[in-house]
Coordinates of C-alpha atoms in Angstrom, one line a residue:
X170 CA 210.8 265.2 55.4
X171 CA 207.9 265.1 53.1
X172 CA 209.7 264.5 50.0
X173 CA 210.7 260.9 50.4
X174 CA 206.9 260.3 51.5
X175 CA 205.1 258.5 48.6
X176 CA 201.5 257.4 47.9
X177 CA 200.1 255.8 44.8
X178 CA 198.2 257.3 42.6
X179 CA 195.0 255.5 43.3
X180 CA 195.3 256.1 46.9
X181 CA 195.3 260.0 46.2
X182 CA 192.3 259.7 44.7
X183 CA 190.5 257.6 47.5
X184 CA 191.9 260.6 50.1
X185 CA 190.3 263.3 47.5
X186 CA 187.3 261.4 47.4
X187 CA 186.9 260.9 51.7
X188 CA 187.8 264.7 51.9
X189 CA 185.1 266.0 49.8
X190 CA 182.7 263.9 50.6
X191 CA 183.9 264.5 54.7
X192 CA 181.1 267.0 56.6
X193 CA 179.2 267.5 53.4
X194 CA 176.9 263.9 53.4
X195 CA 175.5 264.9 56.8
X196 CA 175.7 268.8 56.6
X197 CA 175.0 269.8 52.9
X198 CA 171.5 268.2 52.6
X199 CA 169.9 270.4 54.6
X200 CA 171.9 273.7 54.0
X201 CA 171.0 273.2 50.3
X202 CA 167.1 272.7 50.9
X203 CA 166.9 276.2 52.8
X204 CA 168.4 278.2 49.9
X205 CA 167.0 276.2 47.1
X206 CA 164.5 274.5 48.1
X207 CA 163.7 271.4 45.9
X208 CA 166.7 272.3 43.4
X209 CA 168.9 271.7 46.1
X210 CA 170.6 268.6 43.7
X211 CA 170.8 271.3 40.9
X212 CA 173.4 273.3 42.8
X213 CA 174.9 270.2 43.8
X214 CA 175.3 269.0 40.1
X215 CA 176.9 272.9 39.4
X216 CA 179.0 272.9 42.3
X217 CA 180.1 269.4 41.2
X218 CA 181.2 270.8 37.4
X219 CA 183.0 274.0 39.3
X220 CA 184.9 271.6 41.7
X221 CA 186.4 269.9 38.6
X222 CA 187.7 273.5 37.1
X223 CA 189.0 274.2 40.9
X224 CA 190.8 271.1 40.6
X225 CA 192.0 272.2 37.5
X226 CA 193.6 275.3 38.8
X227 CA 195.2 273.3 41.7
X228 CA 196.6 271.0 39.2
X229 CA 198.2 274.3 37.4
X230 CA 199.9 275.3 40.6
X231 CA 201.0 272.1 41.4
X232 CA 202.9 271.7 38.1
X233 CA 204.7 274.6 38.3
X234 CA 207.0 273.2 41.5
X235 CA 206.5 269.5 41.5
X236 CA 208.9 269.1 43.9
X237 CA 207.3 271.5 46.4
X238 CA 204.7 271.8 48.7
X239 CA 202.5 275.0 48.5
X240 CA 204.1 276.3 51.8
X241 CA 207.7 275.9 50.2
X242 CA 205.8 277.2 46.8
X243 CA 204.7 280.1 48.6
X244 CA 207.9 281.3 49.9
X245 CA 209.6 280.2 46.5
X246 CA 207.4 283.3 44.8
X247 CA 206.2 285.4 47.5
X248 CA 210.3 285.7 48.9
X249 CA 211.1 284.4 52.2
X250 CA 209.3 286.6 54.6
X251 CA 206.1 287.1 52.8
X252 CA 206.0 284.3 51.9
X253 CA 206.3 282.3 55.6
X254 CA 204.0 284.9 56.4
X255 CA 201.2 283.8 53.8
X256 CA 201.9 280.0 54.7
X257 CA 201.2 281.1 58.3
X258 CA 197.8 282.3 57.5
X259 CA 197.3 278.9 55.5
X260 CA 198.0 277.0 58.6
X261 CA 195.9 278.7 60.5
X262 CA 193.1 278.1 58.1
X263 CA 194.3 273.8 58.0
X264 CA 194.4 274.4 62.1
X265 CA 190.5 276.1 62.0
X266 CA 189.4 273.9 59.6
X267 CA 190.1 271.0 61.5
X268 CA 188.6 272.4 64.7
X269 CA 185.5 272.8 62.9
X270 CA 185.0 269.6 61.7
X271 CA 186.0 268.3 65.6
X272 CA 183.1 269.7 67.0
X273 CA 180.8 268.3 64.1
X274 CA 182.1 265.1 65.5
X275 CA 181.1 266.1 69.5
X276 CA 177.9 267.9 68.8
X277 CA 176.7 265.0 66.3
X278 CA 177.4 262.1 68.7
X279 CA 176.6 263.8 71.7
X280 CA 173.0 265.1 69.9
X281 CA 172.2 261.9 68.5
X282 CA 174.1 258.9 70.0
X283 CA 175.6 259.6 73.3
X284 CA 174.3 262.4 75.1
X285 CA 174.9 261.4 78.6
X286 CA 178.6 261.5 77.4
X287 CA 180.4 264.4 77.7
X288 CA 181.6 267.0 74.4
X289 CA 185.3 266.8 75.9
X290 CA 185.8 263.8 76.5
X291 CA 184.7 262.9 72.4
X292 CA 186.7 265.5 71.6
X293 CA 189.9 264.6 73.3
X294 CA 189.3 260.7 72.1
X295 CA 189.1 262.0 69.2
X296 CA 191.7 263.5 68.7
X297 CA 193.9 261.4 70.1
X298 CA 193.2 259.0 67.5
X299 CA 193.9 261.8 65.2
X300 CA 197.6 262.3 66.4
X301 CA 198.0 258.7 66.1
X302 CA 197.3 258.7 62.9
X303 CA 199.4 261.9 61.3
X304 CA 202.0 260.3 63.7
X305 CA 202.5 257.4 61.9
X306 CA 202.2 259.5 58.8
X307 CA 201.1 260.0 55.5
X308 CA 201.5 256.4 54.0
X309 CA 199.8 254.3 56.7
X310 CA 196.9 257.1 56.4
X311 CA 197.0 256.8 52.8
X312 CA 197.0 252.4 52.9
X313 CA 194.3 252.2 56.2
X314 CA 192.0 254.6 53.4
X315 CA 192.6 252.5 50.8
X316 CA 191.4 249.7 52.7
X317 CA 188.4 251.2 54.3
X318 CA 187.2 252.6 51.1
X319 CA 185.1 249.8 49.9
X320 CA 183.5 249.3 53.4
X321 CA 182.2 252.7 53.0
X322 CA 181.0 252.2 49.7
X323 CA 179.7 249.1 50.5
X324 CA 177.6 250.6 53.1
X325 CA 176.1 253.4 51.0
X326 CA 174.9 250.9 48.6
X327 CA 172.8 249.4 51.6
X328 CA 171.8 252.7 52.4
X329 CA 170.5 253.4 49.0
X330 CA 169.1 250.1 48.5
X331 CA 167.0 250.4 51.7
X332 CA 165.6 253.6 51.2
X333 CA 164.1 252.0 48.7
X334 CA 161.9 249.3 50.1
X335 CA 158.9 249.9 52.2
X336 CA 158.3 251.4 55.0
X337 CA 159.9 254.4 53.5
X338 CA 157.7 256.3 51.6
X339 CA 159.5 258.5 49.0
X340 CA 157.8 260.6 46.8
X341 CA 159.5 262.4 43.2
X342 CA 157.1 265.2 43.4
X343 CA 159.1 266.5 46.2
X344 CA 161.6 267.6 43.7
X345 CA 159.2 269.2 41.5
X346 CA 159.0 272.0 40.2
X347 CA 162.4 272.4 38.6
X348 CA 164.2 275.8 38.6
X349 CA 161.8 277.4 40.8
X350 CA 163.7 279.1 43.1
X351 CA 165.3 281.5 40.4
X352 CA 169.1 282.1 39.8
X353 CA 170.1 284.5 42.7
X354 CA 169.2 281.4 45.5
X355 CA 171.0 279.2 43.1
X356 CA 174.1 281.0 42.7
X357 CA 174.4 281.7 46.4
X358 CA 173.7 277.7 47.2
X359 CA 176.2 276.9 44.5
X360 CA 178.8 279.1 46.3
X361 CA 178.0 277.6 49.2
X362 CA 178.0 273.8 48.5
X363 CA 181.6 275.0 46.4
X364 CA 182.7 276.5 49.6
X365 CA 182.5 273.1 51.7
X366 CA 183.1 270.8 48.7
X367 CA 185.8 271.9 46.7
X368 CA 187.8 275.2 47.8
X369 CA 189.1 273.3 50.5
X370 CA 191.2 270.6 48.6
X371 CA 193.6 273.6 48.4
X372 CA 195.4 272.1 51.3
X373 CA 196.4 269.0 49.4
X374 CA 198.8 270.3 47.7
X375 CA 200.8 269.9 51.1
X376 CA 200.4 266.3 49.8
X377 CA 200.0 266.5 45.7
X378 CA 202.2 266.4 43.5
X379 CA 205.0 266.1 46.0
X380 CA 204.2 263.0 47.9
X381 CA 202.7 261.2 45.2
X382 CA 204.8 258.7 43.1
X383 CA 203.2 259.2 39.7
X384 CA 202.1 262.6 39.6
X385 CA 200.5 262.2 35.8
X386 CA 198.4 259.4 36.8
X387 CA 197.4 261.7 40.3
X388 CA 196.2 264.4 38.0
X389 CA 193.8 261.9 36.2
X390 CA 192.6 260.8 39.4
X391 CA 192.4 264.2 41.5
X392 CA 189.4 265.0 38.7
X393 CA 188.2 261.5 39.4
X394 CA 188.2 261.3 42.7
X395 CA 186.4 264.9 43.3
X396 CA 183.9 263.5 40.2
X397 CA 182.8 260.3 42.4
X398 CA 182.8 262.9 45.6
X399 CA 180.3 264.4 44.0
X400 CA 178.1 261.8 42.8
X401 CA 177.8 260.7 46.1
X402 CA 177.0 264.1 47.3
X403 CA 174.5 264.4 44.3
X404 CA 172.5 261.2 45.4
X405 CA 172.4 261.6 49.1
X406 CA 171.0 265.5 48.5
X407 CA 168.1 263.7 46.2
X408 CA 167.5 261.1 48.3
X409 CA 167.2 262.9 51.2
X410 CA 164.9 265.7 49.3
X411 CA 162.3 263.0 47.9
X412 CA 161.6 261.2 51.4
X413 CA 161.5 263.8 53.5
X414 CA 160.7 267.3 51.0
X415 CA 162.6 270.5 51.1
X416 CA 160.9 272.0 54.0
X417 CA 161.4 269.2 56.6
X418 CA 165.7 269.1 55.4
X419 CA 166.1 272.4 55.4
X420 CA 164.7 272.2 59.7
X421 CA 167.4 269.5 60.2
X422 CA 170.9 270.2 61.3
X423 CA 171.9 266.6 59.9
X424 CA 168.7 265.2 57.6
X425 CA 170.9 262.6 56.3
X426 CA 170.7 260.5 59.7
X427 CA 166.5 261.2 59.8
X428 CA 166.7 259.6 56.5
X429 CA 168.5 256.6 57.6
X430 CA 166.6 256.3 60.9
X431 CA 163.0 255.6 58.5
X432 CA 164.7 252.3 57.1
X433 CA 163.0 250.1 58.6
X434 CA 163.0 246.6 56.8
X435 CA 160.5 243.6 58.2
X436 CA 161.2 244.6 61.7
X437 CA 164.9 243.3 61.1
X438 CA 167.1 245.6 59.5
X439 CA 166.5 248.3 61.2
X440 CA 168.0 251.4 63.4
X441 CA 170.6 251.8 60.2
X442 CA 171.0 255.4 61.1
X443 CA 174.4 254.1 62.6
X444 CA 175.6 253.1 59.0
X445 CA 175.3 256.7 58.0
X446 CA 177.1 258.0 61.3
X447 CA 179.5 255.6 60.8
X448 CA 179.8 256.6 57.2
X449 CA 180.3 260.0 58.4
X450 CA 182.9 259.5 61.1
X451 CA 185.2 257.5 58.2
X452 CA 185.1 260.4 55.6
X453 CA 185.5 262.9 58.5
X454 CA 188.3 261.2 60.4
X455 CA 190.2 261.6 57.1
X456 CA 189.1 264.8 56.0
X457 CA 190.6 266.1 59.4
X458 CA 193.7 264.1 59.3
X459 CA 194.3 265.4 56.0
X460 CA 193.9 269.1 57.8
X461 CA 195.7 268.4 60.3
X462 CA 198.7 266.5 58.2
X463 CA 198.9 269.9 56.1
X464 CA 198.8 271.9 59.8
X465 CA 201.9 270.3 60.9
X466 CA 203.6 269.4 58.0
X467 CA 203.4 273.4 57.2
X468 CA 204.2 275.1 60.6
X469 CA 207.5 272.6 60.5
X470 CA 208.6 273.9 57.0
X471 CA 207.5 277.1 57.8
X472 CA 209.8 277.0 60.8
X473 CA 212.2 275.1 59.0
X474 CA 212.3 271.9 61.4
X475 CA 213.3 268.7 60.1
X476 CA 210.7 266.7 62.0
X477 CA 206.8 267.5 62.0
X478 CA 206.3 264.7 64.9
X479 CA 207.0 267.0 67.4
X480 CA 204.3 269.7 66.7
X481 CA 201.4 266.7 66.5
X482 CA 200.6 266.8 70.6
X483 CA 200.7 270.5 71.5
X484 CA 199.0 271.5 67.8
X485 CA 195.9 268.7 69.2
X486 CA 196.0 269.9 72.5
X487 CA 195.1 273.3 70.7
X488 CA 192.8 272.4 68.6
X489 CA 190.3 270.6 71.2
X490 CA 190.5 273.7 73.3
X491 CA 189.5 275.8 70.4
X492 CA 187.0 273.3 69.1
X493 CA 185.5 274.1 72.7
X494 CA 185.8 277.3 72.7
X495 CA 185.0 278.9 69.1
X496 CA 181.7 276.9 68.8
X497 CA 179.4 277.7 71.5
X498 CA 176.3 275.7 69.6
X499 CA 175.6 274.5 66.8
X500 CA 173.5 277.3 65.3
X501 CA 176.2 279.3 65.6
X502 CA 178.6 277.1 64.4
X503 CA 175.4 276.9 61.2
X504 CA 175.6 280.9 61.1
X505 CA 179.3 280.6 60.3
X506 CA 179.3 278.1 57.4
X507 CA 176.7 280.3 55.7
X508 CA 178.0 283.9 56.4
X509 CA 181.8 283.8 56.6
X510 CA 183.4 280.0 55.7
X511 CA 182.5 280.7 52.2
X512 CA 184.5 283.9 52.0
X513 CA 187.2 282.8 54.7
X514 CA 187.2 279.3 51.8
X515 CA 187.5 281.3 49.0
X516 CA 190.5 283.8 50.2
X517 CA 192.9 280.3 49.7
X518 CA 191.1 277.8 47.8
X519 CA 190.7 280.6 45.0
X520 CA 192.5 283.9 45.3
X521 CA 195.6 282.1 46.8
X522 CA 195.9 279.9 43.7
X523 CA 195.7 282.3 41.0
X524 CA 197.9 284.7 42.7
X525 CA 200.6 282.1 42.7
X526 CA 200.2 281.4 38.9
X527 CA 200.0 285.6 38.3
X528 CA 203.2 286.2 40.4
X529 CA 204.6 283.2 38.5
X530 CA 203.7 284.7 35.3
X531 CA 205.2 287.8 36.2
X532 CA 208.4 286.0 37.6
X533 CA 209.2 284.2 34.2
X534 CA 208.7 287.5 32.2
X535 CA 211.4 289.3 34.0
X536 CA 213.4 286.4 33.7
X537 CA 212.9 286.7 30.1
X538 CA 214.0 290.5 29.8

């Protein structure tokens, strides 16, 4: 089912790069500038370094079954019972994941673009367009990424650019001093800017090395593509920090799109704040069908069916009456990220993975005797 799926090499790295960049260019801004204040890019720039060890340790995990996704790794060393039991819990966090991100989707554009239009009816659009796509599966997703790619690049580049000519007024003393918050803020913002960045890329090794037709050149790329990730994430935090300050980002929900919606150039290229939604809803749209992909494509091994296509419409129907239901607001849904994601994050993007390599370990040693 998944093993005679393949993707290139290159368009691994273009799905690593939409997924961590995903929720973070609108969300992370202003989360960083209330724990750190003006450092917020310094934690950025640490939580980009501790994403490529992450990586690192996924790459370890991945080597050790190649042939293997991590549900069918888990039950390989956890035994058959535990270990569909474990890959259970790891669907559930794909399945939550993804209902998180599809009310950032709702409560942005019904906040900021449509608000005469009602949550449910984005939401169910939504994610109908999302079944469509895990549907048709993993290489179409892969090629339609590949092909938007440099559209979104493109458009940050004139996002950049503009911020940059008057009437924005952007000042580097905003990010001065350096270090002031001290190392307790900064370790807590690192955790949390590691928490939405990089513990999550756990679920892709429902897709890597498995899926992948040169898994060599994959590894070379998965520490590429989370590098360029962050360097995006690294210039939007600054850039959002030195036109508007650390005070004003850390009152917005999403100060990226405040910083877009100054860009006002000779009373002709203007109201740009839609490049940055748009932006967003590209990187998010994969970042959830990624999710979702390693929802259904996990319950089906798990449950040892031989086609995932079936689970696609009752799993969505699911996940848009969670992503109603869950999230009442969108401070609450704020509360969560900072209190209990990174936590809930770290249980499988960290403790997960090392476990696996420890009971492996352990596995070959007895072997050995």
């Amino acid at each position: 089912m998944v093993k005679d799926i393949k993707i290139s090499a290159r368009q691994f790295a273009i799905l690593v790069i939409l997924f961590s960049i995903g929720t973070t260019i609108l969300v992370i801004p202003g989360i960083m500038a209330q724990e750190v204040k003006q450092d917020a890019w310094i934690a950025a720039v640490i939580g980009t370094g501790i994403g490529l060890l992450l990586v690192a340790l996924y790459i370890a995990v991945g080597r050790m079954f190649p042939t293997k996704t991590l549900v069918e790794i888990n039950e390989t060393l956890f035994g058959k019972w535990l270990g569909k039991a474990v890959s259970l819990t790891l669907v559930l966090f794909s399945l939550y994941s993804t209902t998180g991100l599809l009310f950032y989707v709702g409560s942005f554009l019904t906040t900021h673009m449509m608000p005469d239009t009602p949550i449910v009816a984005i939401h169910i659009l939504f994610a109908c367009i999302l079944i469509m796509g895990v549907r048709l599966g993993l290489e179409p997703l892969a090629r339609s990424a590949e092909l938007i790619f440099p559209i979104f690049v493109f458009l940050f580049i004139v996002l950049v650019a503009s911020i940059f000519l008057p009437p924005v007024q952007f000042k580097f003393e905003y990010i001065q001093p350096v270090f002031e918050t001290g190392i307790k803020p900064m370790i807590h913002a690192v955790f949390l800017f590691t928490s939405i960045f990089s513990l999550p890329l756990i679920v892709l090794l429902m897709i890597f090395p498995v899926s992948v037709n040169q898994p060599k050149a994959a590894e070379k790329n998965f520490f590429i593509g989370i590098l360029i990730g962050g360097i995006f994430l690294i210039i939007m935090i600054t850039l959002t920090i030195i036109v508007l300050g650390a005070d004003s980002s850390a009152r917005q929900t999403y100060p990226g799109y405040l910083v877009a919606r100054k860009i006002n150039i000779g009373d002709f290229l203007q109201r740009i704040e839609a490049i940055i939604a748009f932006m967003w809803i590209i990187t998010l749209y994969f970042k959830m069908a990624c999710y979702f992909y390693a929802t259904v494509i996990g319950l089906a091994q798990t449950l040892n069916m031989k086609d995932y296509r079936p689970l696609t419409l009752p799993l969505a129907m699911i996940l848009v009456s969670l992503s109603l239901l869950i999230f009442p607001n969108v401070a609450q849904k704020a509360t969560f990220d900072k209190e209990i994601w990174p936590l809930y994050a770290s249980t499988y993007g960290l403790v997960l993975p090392i476990l696996l390599l420890a009971v492996n370990v352990f596995r070959k040693k007895i072997h050995q005797k």
